[in-house]
Every structure is written in C-alpha cells, then in structure tokens.
Amino acid sequence: MTTGRRGLQPRKQPRQARAELTRQRILTAAAHVFAEYGYAAGTTNRIAERARISIGSLYQYYPNKDAILAELLTRHLDAGGDAIRSRQNEEQPDSFEEIIRGFVRAVIENHLDDPQLLRVMMEHGPRSPELFEKITRHERDRVVYTQELLERHPEVRVEDTHVAARLVVSTVELIVHQLIAAPGSIDTTRLENELVAMLTRYVTAAPGGAGGVERPRDEGRAPGGPGARPS
Amino acid sequence: MTTGRRGLQPRKQPRQARAELTRQRILTAAAHVFAEYGYAAGTTNRIAERARISIGSLYQYYPNKDAILAELLTRHLDAGGDAIRSRQNEEQPDSFEEIIRGFVRAVIENHLDDPQLLRVMMEHGPRSPELFEKITRHERDRVVYTQELLERHPEVRVEDTHVAARLVVSTVELIVHQLIAAPGSIDTTRLENELVAMLTRYVTAAPGGAGGVERPRDEGRAPGGPGARPS
DNA sequence: GTCTATACCAAGATAGAC
DNA sequence: GTCTATCTTGGTATAGAC
C-alpha cells in the first residue's frame, strides 16, 4: 500500500516541536543579519530570507521586528546571569583575583559567540522602554552583586564600594564588547589577563599607595576650562 | 525719506555670516534631537522643526542627514584632539599619574556638553565608510600616542605596551561615555579620581605584584567551556 | 534664500490563496 | 502553516512658488 494511513488517523502533527524549531531558526538568522547589517538595515525581509522562510511566516512567530531583537537580548542576558550564578556555585576560589577572573571570563565567554551582534543589541536596539528596563535591571543586579563582593572581601581597599562596583561592572562589560568585536582583535587570553590585572590592582591597592586616590579634590576645575570648545 | 536706499546700492547682503549662523543653528538642533531620539528616530523633520527652519532650508545647508551627523562628530573629535594637544603643550607634569589625569580630564570635559549626543554619535551613526574611517583613525592615533607615552615613562611596568595602550584608551573613552550619560550619574570629580587610580595602578604596578599578570597562560580554557550557553 | 507641497522609496506589516 | 502579493507608513529629499 502506498498510502497506508487512513484519513481518520491523527497522524501525530508536530504542533509545538516544529514551531519551536522555526522560532529558533528565525532567531539564529536574525542574529546573523543584525550582526552583519546593524539594526536599521537588518530588515525583516533579510531575516526571513536568511531563515529561508517567507516574510509572512516570520510574522506568525513574532509580532514585529523589535520582538525578535528583544528575545535575542533576553537570551543573552539570561545566559550571562546563568554563567555567573553557576560559577558562583561551582567553585569558591579563595583569592580575590580568582573571583574577578571568573567574572571576567564569564563575560568573555558570553560574548564569544557573536560579538558583532552583541554590539548591535546593546547599542542600537533598546529604544523600547520594556527592553531598556530589562537592561537597566540586569546591570543594577550586577552592580549590587559586585558591591557585596567588594564589601565582603578583606583584601579590598576602596573608599566607595558602590562607585567601585559600577566602575568594575561597566569596565568589564564595555571593554569586552569593544575589544572582542574590534578588527585587530586582541587574543582573548591576553585580554582576560590584562583586564583582571587592572581591576584587581585597582580594587585591592591601598588608597594612597601607588597612584592612590587620596589627592586633594577640586583644585578649581571648572566646566569649560582649558581645552574645552564650544561645539 | 522713508525708503532712503536707492535700488543700485549694494545693501551689504550678509552672504557668509548669516549662512554660517544658520548652519550652527541646524547643528545645535541636530545635537539635541539626536540626543533625545537617537539616530534613526532623529528625523530631519524634527531637526528642522527644532532649528525653526523649514525642511527645505535644511537641505540647502546639508546634503543629507548623515552629513549633519558627520559634522557633529568631526567637531567632537577635533575638540578632543585639540584638548589633548593643548594639555600636552601647556604643562609637562612629572608624575605619570598626572599625565593620566590630564588625559582623563580632557576626555571628561569633552563629554560634559552633551553626553547623550555623544553616545548616539559613537554608537548609531558610523555606518558611512568615511565616518568610520575618521573614527578609526582618531582612535588609532590615540593608541599610538598612549603607547609612546607608556614606553617613554620609566614608572611603567607592562609587558605589552600596545595592548595596554588599547586598554587604557578604550577604558577612558567608554567609561566616561557610559557613566557620565548614566541616569544615576556619578560625580565627575569622583569618576576622574577612580579612573585615574585604576589606570595608574594597572600600568605602574610591577607584573607579579598585587594581582600581577604573570600567571600561567592557557590553562586549557576552551571556547564553550563552563558557563557558556548555546544562544 | 526660505517656504509648502509632494514625489519617491524602503521597510514593516497584513490579507487571503493554497 | 506557509506562501505571494500588496497595503501602509513615515522619512528623505526635491520641485517650484514666492
């Protein structure tokens, strides 16, 4: 029998699994397209083309372009959070340097997949308030976490742990973004080492030591001072 | 005589001065609009509206939207270059920390005018190859300059001055961008001090010292190691 | 030299056949 | 559930009056 099935048989239609696969295809395609063309020129048509589905099908899975970017970014943030949390649980390194290293490494690994894409996501996309909220919240969490870390650890010598935490978090995130995506890319191992060195020295050196912060504040620096220009 | 002038009199038409003023109005308006709406939503209509001229007039001064952004960015870069060069000439501070401080301060001052705008310019705009070239060149110059600085100064202890220079330049630029534009803005003096402390300690601490870089490289870290996720 | 009105185009999103 | 064809929108840029 060539057509062995009877019409009444349910035929086991892949309702969810297949759909989920298509969503994933779209996401992957979008990642490449955004990475290559940027947000504005990363059109839905291109995404659909790359995913090898029609534009109509695409809109059956996502209501609009921003939703695609949003999910992409959500996954990235979640991955980042998971990475840090898992590190935190698995190992409890003793030296502060090792903690910083774990942090830096997690961020680097989370960016290795597609650095260009990440730049687009952080830079071009987040105009929707919902997205912005998500990013802000995520960053705040990391600052809080880092600040606690700084306060808990005896080696740490900083005046204001909050400011230091913000500096550390921003530095890691931004530098990794920038230097991994850069054309003349730096070796990631080297980048990791340098970043770790910089942050560790910053945070553990006693104030007043080499390059300490304890200098007289406000020596009359006014906005628009030397070197400033109208523009 | 109410109409005292004869038709033949040249009437001293403000040919250049007035035009230059209008260009400046457009630029100022564009700065605000880009800062508020971002590049894509910063439409020429809005810019014209804000400059209180018609859209038609706007296009008599600039051929297209990108040209406006380009000039905005050019002015910023030039201002930054000038600031650093003037510092370099005016004062020759002895301690390395003071040099770094001058550098950091120049960047901060150059961003105080309109931090939001700067983010847009660096992030959204540079799709045109000409612009991109300009930015790249500018950054490369700064890296070269910084690298020479590192090599000249005896206090400096880094293995690879090129990598260190890139790290320093990127850090200053990115962190200042980010933290000055941030909502819960940090006091600029504090930011300056912390940044200076971080960079100075990084660059002057002996390798192998506190948080030194001289650890065994490559301990088998592979891409996709622990903490990585598909995404 | 400034304006209004509009052409033109690209991209997002939808309708409706299959 | 997927497609093609098309509508809609909004933004850049221009034409032509004044």
Short mmCIF file of C-alpha atoms (C1' of nucleotides) in Angstrom, two decimals:
data_model
loop_
_atom_site.label_atom_id
_atom_site.label_comp_id
_atom_site.label_asym_id
_atom_site.label_seq_id
_atom_site.Cartn_x
_atom_site.Cartn_y
_atom_site.Cartn_z
CA MET A 1 0.00 0.00 0.00
CA THR A 2 1.45 3.27 -0.98
CA THR A 3 -0.91 5.39 1.07
CA GLY A 4 -1.10 3.28 4.13
CA ARG A 5 -2.71 5.75 6.50
CA ARG A 6 -6.40 6.23 6.80
CA GLY A 7 -7.78 9.73 6.92
CA LEU A 8 -9.09 9.30 10.40
CA GLN A 9 -5.74 8.64 11.97
CA PRO A 10 -4.48 11.60 13.97
CA ARG A 11 -1.16 11.45 12.11
CA LYS A 12 0.64 12.91 15.06
CA GLN A 13 1.02 16.52 13.95
CA PRO A 14 4.09 18.16 15.43
CA ARG A 15 2.31 21.05 16.97
CA GLN A 16 4.85 22.51 19.35
CA ALA A 17 8.19 20.98 18.49
CA ARG A 18 8.28 22.12 14.92
CA ALA A 19 7.13 25.59 15.78
CA GLU A 20 9.80 25.95 18.40
CA LEU A 21 12.36 24.90 15.85
CA THR A 22 11.20 27.57 13.46
CA ARG A 23 11.41 30.21 16.14
CA GLN A 24 14.95 29.16 16.73
CA ARG A 25 15.73 29.38 13.04
CA ILE A 26 14.41 32.89 12.94
CA LEU A 27 16.42 33.86 15.96
CA THR A 28 19.62 32.48 14.54
CA ALA A 29 19.03 34.18 11.24
CA ALA A 30 18.25 37.44 12.97
CA ALA A 31 21.43 37.21 14.96
CA HIS A 32 23.49 36.94 11.82
CA VAL A 33 21.62 39.61 9.97
CA PHE A 34 21.70 42.12 12.81
CA ALA A 35 25.35 41.42 13.29
CA GLU A 36 26.13 41.97 9.65
CA TYR A 37 23.88 44.88 8.80
CA GLY A 38 23.14 46.55 12.10
CA TYR A 39 19.71 47.11 13.50
CA ALA A 40 18.25 49.54 10.98
CA ALA A 41 19.49 47.77 7.86
CA GLY A 42 18.78 44.39 9.39
CA THR A 43 15.37 44.19 7.79
CA THR A 44 12.74 41.59 8.45
CA ASN A 45 12.94 40.61 4.82
CA ARG A 46 16.60 39.80 5.15
CA ILE A 47 15.95 37.86 8.29
CA ALA A 48 13.22 35.84 6.66
CA GLU A 49 15.39 35.25 3.64
CA ARG A 50 18.23 34.01 5.76
CA ALA A 51 15.95 31.78 7.78
CA ARG A 52 14.61 30.52 4.47
CA ILE A 53 11.03 31.17 5.31
CA SER A 54 8.75 33.79 3.85
CA ILE A 55 8.15 37.12 5.41
CA GLY A 56 4.59 36.11 6.14
CA SER A 57 5.68 33.11 8.13
CA LEU A 58 8.07 35.19 10.13
CA TYR A 59 5.25 37.38 11.32
CA GLN A 60 3.41 34.39 12.54
CA TYR A 61 6.11 33.74 15.06
CA TYR A 62 6.98 37.24 16.09
CA PRO A 63 4.66 40.22 16.14
CA ASN A 64 7.30 42.64 14.96
CA LYS A 65 10.95 43.25 14.46
CA ASP A 66 11.62 44.55 17.93
CA ALA A 67 10.22 41.43 19.47
CA ILE A 68 12.91 39.44 17.71
CA LEU A 69 15.63 41.66 18.99
CA ALA A 70 14.09 41.59 22.42
CA GLU A 71 14.18 37.84 22.61
CA LEU A 72 17.72 37.78 21.35
CA LEU A 73 18.77 40.15 24.05
CA THR A 74 16.81 38.40 26.74
CA ARG A 75 18.57 35.18 25.96
CA HIS A 76 21.91 36.87 26.12
CA LEU A 77 21.22 38.45 29.46
CA ASP A 78 19.89 35.22 30.87
CA ALA A 79 22.92 33.36 29.64
CA GLY A 80 25.15 35.90 31.30
CA GLY A 81 23.28 35.63 34.56
CA ASP A 82 23.35 31.87 34.48
CA ALA A 83 27.04 31.80 33.76
CA ILE A 84 27.85 33.93 36.74
CA ARG A 85 25.49 32.09 39.02
CA SER A 86 26.87 28.71 38.05
CA ARG A 87 30.41 29.87 38.62
CA GLN A 88 29.41 31.18 41.96
CA ASN A 89 28.05 27.81 42.99
CA GLU A 90 30.61 25.51 41.47
CA GLU A 91 33.78 26.94 42.81
CA GLN A 92 34.65 29.14 45.68
CA PRO A 93 38.07 30.46 44.85
CA ASP A 94 39.89 31.97 47.74
CA SER A 95 41.91 34.79 46.25
CA PHE A 96 40.05 37.84 45.19
CA GLU A 97 41.88 37.82 41.92
CA GLU A 98 40.35 34.48 41.07
CA ILE A 99 36.89 35.80 41.72
CA ILE A 100 37.47 38.71 39.40
CA ARG A 101 38.91 36.33 36.86
CA GLY A 102 35.84 34.17 36.96
CA PHE A 103 33.70 37.20 36.42
CA VAL A 104 35.75 38.45 33.51
CA ARG A 105 35.89 35.04 31.94
CA ALA A 106 32.16 34.58 32.16
CA VAL A 107 31.59 37.82 30.33
CA ILE A 108 34.13 36.99 27.67
CA GLU A 109 32.67 33.58 27.05
CA ASN A 110 29.22 35.00 26.83
CA HIS A 111 30.40 37.30 24.07
CA LEU A 112 32.47 34.96 22.02
CA ASP A 113 29.57 33.54 20.06
CA ASP A 114 28.81 36.61 18.12
CA PRO A 115 30.39 39.78 19.32
CA GLN A 116 29.09 41.93 16.50
CA LEU A 117 25.57 41.00 17.35
CA LEU A 118 26.03 41.99 20.92
CA ARG A 119 27.19 45.42 19.99
CA VAL A 120 24.10 45.92 17.91
CA MET A 121 21.89 44.74 20.70
CA MET A 122 23.37 46.96 23.31
CA GLU A 123 23.71 49.95 21.12
CA HIS A 124 21.00 50.22 18.56
CA GLY A 125 18.08 48.35 19.88
CA PRO A 126 16.98 49.32 23.31
CA ARG A 127 14.62 52.13 22.49
CA SER A 128 11.58 50.29 23.67
CA PRO A 129 11.01 51.03 27.34
CA GLU A 130 10.47 47.37 28.11
CA LEU A 131 13.86 46.46 26.74
CA PHE A 132 15.52 49.36 28.42
CA GLU A 133 14.02 48.35 31.73
CA LYS A 134 15.35 44.86 31.29
CA ILE A 135 18.87 46.02 30.58
CA THR A 136 18.87 48.52 33.38
CA ARG A 137 17.62 45.99 35.86
CA HIS A 138 20.19 43.48 34.77
CA GLU A 139 23.03 45.91 35.15
CA ARG A 140 21.80 47.06 38.52
CA ASP A 141 21.74 43.49 39.75
CA ARG A 142 25.28 43.01 38.71
CA VAL A 143 26.40 46.17 40.41
CA VAL A 144 24.69 45.13 43.61
CA TYR A 145 26.25 41.71 43.46
CA THR A 146 29.68 43.14 42.82
CA GLN A 147 29.33 45.67 45.55
CA GLU A 148 28.53 42.95 48.07
CA LEU A 149 31.53 41.08 46.85
CA LEU A 150 33.74 44.07 47.41
CA GLU A 151 32.38 44.65 50.87
CA ARG A 152 32.71 41.06 51.90
CA HIS A 153 36.29 40.66 50.88
CA PRO A 154 39.03 41.74 53.26
CA GLU A 155 41.64 42.36 50.58
CA VAL A 156 39.54 45.09 49.08
CA ARG A 157 40.53 48.66 49.71
CA VAL A 158 38.22 51.19 48.21
CA GLU A 159 36.52 54.19 49.67
CA ASP A 160 33.18 53.92 47.97
CA THR A 161 32.22 50.38 47.14
CA HIS A 162 29.25 51.45 45.11
CA VAL A 163 31.23 53.61 42.76
CA ALA A 164 33.92 50.99 42.54
CA ALA A 165 31.37 48.33 41.74
CA ARG A 166 29.87 50.39 38.96
CA LEU A 167 33.28 51.04 37.56
CA VAL A 168 34.20 47.39 37.62
CA VAL A 169 30.98 46.17 36.06
CA SER A 170 30.98 48.78 33.32
CA THR A 171 34.62 48.26 32.55
CA VAL A 172 34.32 44.55 32.10
CA GLU A 173 31.21 44.75 30.02
CA LEU A 174 32.27 47.62 27.78
CA ILE A 175 35.84 46.60 27.25
CA VAL A 176 34.94 43.07 26.38
CA HIS A 177 32.31 44.29 23.95
CA GLN A 178 34.67 46.68 22.31
CA LEU A 179 37.88 44.75 22.15
CA ILE A 180 36.46 41.41 21.16
CA ALA A 181 34.46 42.94 18.36
CA ALA A 182 37.34 45.13 17.25
CA PRO A 183 39.01 44.48 13.91
CA GLY A 184 42.56 43.90 15.10
CA SER A 185 41.25 41.69 17.79
CA ILE A 186 43.29 41.02 20.86
CA ASP A 187 43.87 37.48 21.97
CA THR A 188 41.17 36.67 24.46
CA THR A 189 43.50 35.11 26.98
CA ARG A 190 45.65 38.17 26.98
CA LEU A 191 42.62 40.39 27.26
CA GLU A 192 41.44 38.40 30.22
CA ASN A 193 44.77 38.66 31.97
CA GLU A 194 45.14 42.37 31.44
CA LEU A 195 41.61 43.12 32.50
CA VAL A 196 41.97 41.01 35.60
CA ALA A 197 45.24 42.70 36.44
CA MET A 198 43.78 46.14 36.02
CA LEU A 199 40.72 45.53 38.12
CA THR A 200 42.44 43.58 40.84
CA ARG A 201 45.10 46.17 41.32
CA TYR A 202 42.53 48.90 41.35
CA VAL A 203 40.38 47.31 43.95
CA THR A 204 42.96 45.82 46.26
CA ALA A 205 45.63 48.50 46.33
CA ALA A 206 45.50 50.60 49.45
CA PRO A 207 44.31 54.15 48.86
CA GLY A 208 47.30 56.43 48.96
CA GLY A 209 49.51 53.73 47.55
CA ALA A 210 50.81 53.73 44.02
CA GLY A 211 48.53 56.04 42.14
CA GLY A 212 46.23 56.30 45.09
CA VAL A 213 43.03 58.25 45.07
CA GLU A 214 43.77 60.37 48.07
CA ARG A 215 44.62 63.56 46.38
CA PRO A 216 43.12 66.93 47.14
CA ARG A 217 39.81 67.18 45.36
CA ASP A 218 38.64 70.20 43.46
CA GLU A 219 41.60 72.19 42.54
CA GLY A 220 39.44 74.74 40.87
CA ARG A 221 38.47 72.72 37.84
CA ALA A 222 35.56 74.46 36.21
CA PRO A 223 33.41 73.21 33.36
CA GLY A 224 34.60 74.75 30.15
CA GLY A 225 38.12 75.03 31.40
CA PRO A 226 41.23 74.63 29.32
CA GLY A 227 40.79 72.50 26.29
CA ALA A 228 37.07 72.79 26.17
CA ARG A 229 35.45 74.02 23.00
CA PRO A 230 32.09 75.50 22.18
CA SER A 231 30.56 72.87 19.90
CA MET B 1 12.66 109.76 3.48
CA THR B 2 11.16 106.52 4.50
CA THR B 3 12.77 104.46 1.76
CA GLY B 4 16.13 106.07 1.76
CA ARG B 5 18.08 103.49 -0.20
CA ARG B 6 18.35 103.51 -3.91
CA GLY B 7 17.98 100.26 -5.78
CA LEU B 8 21.52 100.36 -7.03
CA GLN B 9 23.14 100.36 -3.65
CA PRO B 10 24.69 97.00 -2.82
CA ARG B 11 22.86 96.96 0.50
CA LYS B 12 25.59 94.87 2.08
CA GLN B 13 23.94 91.48 1.95
CA PRO B 14 25.16 89.21 4.71
CA ARG B 15 26.31 86.46 2.46
CA GLN B 16 28.53 84.31 4.66
CA ALA B 17 27.91 85.35 8.22
CA ARG B 18 24.22 84.66 8.23
CA ALA B 19 24.60 81.36 6.46
CA GLU B 20 27.20 80.23 8.94
CA LEU B 21 24.85 81.12 11.72
CA THR B 22 22.11 79.01 10.23
CA ARG B 23 24.44 76.06 9.86
CA GLN B 24 25.23 76.40 13.52
CA ARG B 25 21.54 76.50 14.40
CA ILE B 26 20.98 73.30 12.49
CA LEU B 27 23.89 71.64 14.18
CA THR B 28 22.72 72.60 17.62
CA ALA B 29 19.23 71.44 16.89
CA ALA B 30 20.51 68.18 15.49
CA ALA B 31 22.58 67.61 18.58
CA HIS B 32 19.53 67.90 20.78
CA VAL B 33 17.34 65.83 18.54
CA PHE B 34 19.84 63.02 18.09
CA ALA B 35 20.48 63.01 21.78
CA GLU B 36 16.81 62.77 22.59
CA TYR B 37 15.57 60.41 19.90
CA GLY B 38 18.62 58.52 18.76
CA TYR B 39 19.85 58.42 15.21
CA ALA B 40 17.04 56.61 13.46
CA ALA B 41 14.19 58.48 15.10
CA GLY B 42 16.11 61.72 14.93
CA THR B 43 14.49 62.72 11.68
CA THR B 44 15.41 65.64 9.53
CA ASN B 45 11.91 66.96 10.03
CA ARG B 46 12.40 67.12 13.74
CA ILE B 47 15.77 68.74 13.34
CA ALA B 48 14.35 71.38 11.04
CA GLU B 49 11.47 71.94 13.40
CA ARG B 50 13.76 72.41 16.34
CA ALA B 51 16.01 74.75 14.38
CA ARG B 52 12.87 76.62 13.41
CA ILE B 53 13.54 76.48 9.75
CA SER B 54 11.74 74.50 7.11
CA ILE B 55 12.86 71.15 5.91
CA GLY B 56 13.63 72.66 2.54
CA SER B 57 16.00 75.16 4.03
CA LEU B 58 17.78 72.50 5.95
CA TYR B 59 18.64 70.69 2.76
CA GLN B 60 20.19 73.79 1.40
CA TYR B 61 22.82 73.66 4.08
CA TYR B 62 23.40 69.95 4.32
CA PRO B 63 23.01 67.46 1.50
CA ASN B 64 21.60 64.76 3.73
CA LYS B 65 21.11 63.60 7.26
CA ASP B 66 24.40 61.79 7.54
CA ALA B 67 26.29 64.91 6.62
CA ILE B 68 24.85 66.60 9.68
CA LEU B 69 25.91 63.79 11.94
CA ALA B 70 29.28 63.70 10.29
CA GLU B 71 29.96 67.33 11.01
CA LEU B 72 28.78 66.92 14.57
CA LEU B 73 31.18 64.08 15.07
CA THR B 74 34.04 65.77 13.31
CA ARG B 75 33.74 68.71 15.64
CA HIS B 76 33.75 66.45 18.63
CA LEU B 77 36.81 64.57 17.54
CA ASP B 78 38.66 67.75 16.69
CA ALA B 79 37.80 69.21 20.05
CA GLY B 80 39.11 66.10 21.74
CA GLY B 81 42.33 66.20 19.78
CA ASP B 82 42.82 69.87 20.47
CA ALA B 83 42.21 69.41 24.16
CA ILE B 84 44.84 66.73 24.46
CA ARG B 85 47.33 68.57 22.34
CA SER B 86 46.93 71.77 24.30
CA ARG B 87 47.40 69.94 27.57
CA GLN B 88 50.46 68.32 26.20
CA ASN B 89 51.97 71.66 25.33
CA GLU B 90 50.94 73.73 28.31
CA GLU B 91 52.10 71.57 31.13
CA GLN B 92 54.61 68.83 31.46
CA PRO B 93 53.68 67.13 34.68
CA ASP B 94 56.35 64.90 36.08
CA SER B 95 54.46 62.07 37.69
CA PHE B 96 52.87 59.56 35.45
CA GLU B 97 49.68 59.80 37.40
CA GLU B 98 49.37 63.43 36.46
CA ILE B 99 49.70 62.61 32.82
CA ILE B 100 46.97 60.04 33.04
CA ARG B 101 44.87 62.51 34.96
CA GLY B 102 45.25 65.12 32.28
CA PHE B 103 44.17 62.60 29.71
CA VAL B 104 41.13 61.50 31.67
CA ARG B 105 40.15 65.05 32.44
CA ALA B 106 40.36 66.08 28.82
CA VAL B 107 38.02 63.30 27.83
CA ILE B 108 35.58 64.11 30.59
CA GLU B 109 35.48 67.76 29.72
CA ASN B 110 34.94 66.96 26.10
CA HIS B 111 31.88 64.93 27.02
CA LEU B 112 30.26 67.18 29.53
CA ASP B 113 28.44 69.30 26.97
CA ASP B 114 26.03 66.71 25.82
CA PRO B 115 26.81 63.19 26.84
CA GLN B 116 23.69 61.66 25.33
CA LEU B 117 24.56 63.00 21.96
CA LEU B 118 27.99 61.54 22.10
CA ARG B 119 26.65 58.09 22.74
CA VAL B 120 24.47 58.36 19.70
CA MET B 121 27.31 59.52 17.57
CA MET B 122 29.69 56.81 18.57
CA GLU B 123 27.12 54.10 18.53
CA HIS B 124 24.47 54.62 15.95
CA GLY B 125 25.97 56.72 13.29
CA PRO B 126 29.13 55.44 11.85
CA ARG B 127 27.74 53.38 9.05
CA SER B 128 29.20 55.50 6.33
CA PRO B 129 32.70 54.32 5.49
CA GLU B 130 34.01 57.86 5.52
CA LEU B 131 32.83 58.38 9.08
CA PHE B 132 34.05 55.04 10.18
CA GLU B 133 37.45 55.77 8.74
CA LYS B 134 37.58 59.01 10.66
CA ILE B 135 36.75 57.40 13.95
CA THR B 136 39.12 54.53 13.43
CA ARG B 137 41.94 56.83 12.52
CA HIS B 138 41.30 59.00 15.51
CA GLU B 139 41.33 56.11 17.89
CA ARG B 140 44.44 54.65 16.34
CA ASP B 141 46.22 57.94 16.80
CA ARG B 142 45.34 57.98 20.42
CA VAL B 143 46.53 54.46 20.94
CA VAL B 144 49.83 55.25 19.27
CA TYR B 145 50.25 58.35 21.35
CA THR B 146 49.46 56.49 24.54
CA GLN B 147 51.74 53.65 23.67
CA GLU B 148 54.64 56.02 23.18
CA LEU B 149 53.80 57.55 26.50
CA LEU B 150 53.93 54.17 28.18
CA GLU B 151 57.22 53.30 26.57
CA ARG B 152 58.83 56.58 27.41
CA HIS B 153 57.96 56.53 31.05
CA PRO B 154 60.17 54.64 33.46
CA GLU B 155 57.49 54.03 36.07
CA VAL B 156 55.53 51.95 33.62
CA ARG B 157 55.61 48.21 34.00
CA VAL B 158 53.65 46.38 31.39
CA GLU B 159 54.58 43.52 29.17
CA ASP B 160 52.87 44.58 26.02
CA THR B 161 52.61 48.32 25.67
CA HIS B 162 50.36 48.09 22.67
CA VAL B 163 47.73 46.03 24.39
CA ALA B 164 48.00 48.17 27.48
CA ALA B 165 47.57 51.31 25.42
CA ARG B 166 44.48 49.99 23.75
CA LEU B 167 43.06 49.01 27.06
CA VAL B 168 43.73 52.42 28.56
CA VAL B 169 42.32 54.36 25.65
CA SER B 170 39.20 52.25 25.36
CA THR B 171 38.60 52.28 29.06
CA VAL B 172 38.75 56.03 29.39
CA GLU B 173 36.60 56.64 26.38
CA LEU B 174 33.96 54.04 27.09
CA ILE B 175 33.68 54.52 30.80
CA VAL B 176 33.38 58.24 30.51
CA HIS B 177 30.72 57.85 27.85
CA GLN B 178 28.77 55.40 29.88
CA LEU B 179 29.00 56.77 33.36
CA ILE B 180 28.52 60.40 32.52
CA ALA B 181 25.46 59.67 30.44
CA ALA B 182 24.09 57.25 33.02
CA PRO B 183 20.94 58.15 34.92
CA GLY B 184 22.27 57.95 38.46
CA SER B 185 25.25 59.92 37.38
CA ILE B 186 28.44 59.75 39.33
CA ASP B 187 30.12 62.92 40.43
CA THR B 188 32.64 63.76 37.75
CA THR B 189 35.42 64.50 40.17
CA ARG B 190 35.00 61.16 41.81
CA LEU B 191 34.84 59.45 38.46
CA GLU B 192 38.05 61.13 37.46
CA ASN B 193 39.81 60.06 40.62
CA GLU B 194 38.71 56.47 40.43
CA LEU B 195 39.55 56.15 36.78
CA VAL B 196 42.96 57.66 37.32
CA ALA B 197 43.58 55.35 40.23
CA MET B 198 42.58 52.30 38.28
CA LEU B 199 44.68 53.06 35.25
CA THR B 200 47.70 54.27 37.12
CA ARG B 201 47.83 51.22 39.32
CA TYR B 202 47.35 48.98 36.34
CA VAL B 203 50.12 50.48 34.35
CA THR B 204 52.70 51.15 37.05
CA ALA B 205 52.38 48.09 39.24
CA ALA B 206 55.14 45.58 38.64
CA PRO B 207 53.98 42.40 36.94
CA GLY B 208 53.80 39.70 39.52
CA GLY B 209 52.87 42.22 42.16
CA ALA B 210 49.40 42.58 43.59
CA GLY B 211 47.16 40.93 41.05
CA GLY B 212 50.02 40.67 38.62
CA VAL B 213 49.64 39.30 35.15
CA GLU B 214 52.36 36.73 35.37
CA ARG B 215 50.23 33.73 35.84
CA PRO B 216 50.50 30.60 33.74
CA ARG B 217 48.72 31.26 30.49
CA ASP B 218 46.38 28.84 28.85
CA GLU B 219 45.24 26.53 31.48
CA GLY B 220 43.19 24.63 28.98
CA ARG B 221 40.42 27.12 28.65
CA ALA B 222 38.43 26.25 25.57
CA PRO B 223 35.68 28.25 23.94
CA GLY B 224 32.36 26.98 25.11
CA GLY B 225 33.77 25.98 28.45
CA PRO B 226 31.91 26.10 31.73
CA GLY B 227 29.28 28.73 31.89
CA ALA B 228 28.85 29.07 28.16
CA ARG B 229 25.46 28.56 26.67
CA PRO B 230 24.20 27.88 23.17
CA SER B 231 22.19 31.04 22.40
"C1'" DG C 1 17.05 82.05 0.34
"C1'" DT C 2 13.02 80.36 2.53
"C1'" DC C 3 8.90 78.21 2.25
"C1'" DT C 4 4.98 74.38 1.16
"C1'" DA C 5 3.70 70.53 -1.03
"C1'" DT C 6 4.84 66.37 -2.76
"C1'" DA C 7 7.43 62.62 -5.17
"C1'" DC C 8 9.73 58.68 -4.10
"C1'" DC C 9 11.21 54.80 -1.71
"C1'" DA C 10 12.14 51.36 1.70
"C1'" DA C 11 10.60 48.82 5.26
"C1'" DG C 12 7.11 46.90 8.37
"C1'" DA C 13 3.17 44.56 8.48
"C1'" DT C 14 -1.19 42.14 6.61
"C1'" DA C 15 -4.69 39.66 3.50
"C1'" DG C 16 -6.03 35.92 1.55
"C1'" DA C 17 -4.92 32.00 -1.60
"C1'" DC C 18 -3.32 27.38 -1.25
"C1'" DG D 1 1.02 26.73 8.39
"C1'" DT D 2 3.26 28.71 4.57
"C1'" DC D 3 3.33 31.38 0.80
"C1'" DT D 4 2.97 35.75 -2.58
"C1'" DA D 5 1.31 39.99 -3.34
"C1'" DT D 6 0.13 44.16 -1.51
"C1'" DC D 7 -1.12 47.90 1.70
"C1'" DT D 8 0.51 51.43 4.85
"C1'" DT D 9 3.52 54.39 6.92
"C1'" DG D 10 6.95 57.51 7.56
"C1'" DG D 11 11.11 59.51 6.31
"C1'" DT D 12 14.44 61.55 2.89
"C1'" DA D 13 14.94 64.52 -0.46
"C1'" DT D 14 13.27 67.71 -4.29
"C1'" DA D 15 10.42 70.98 -7.16
"C1'" DG D 16 8.83 75.12 -7.73
"C1'" DA D 17 6.29 79.22 -5.85
"C1'" DC D 18 7.24 83.46 -3.52
#
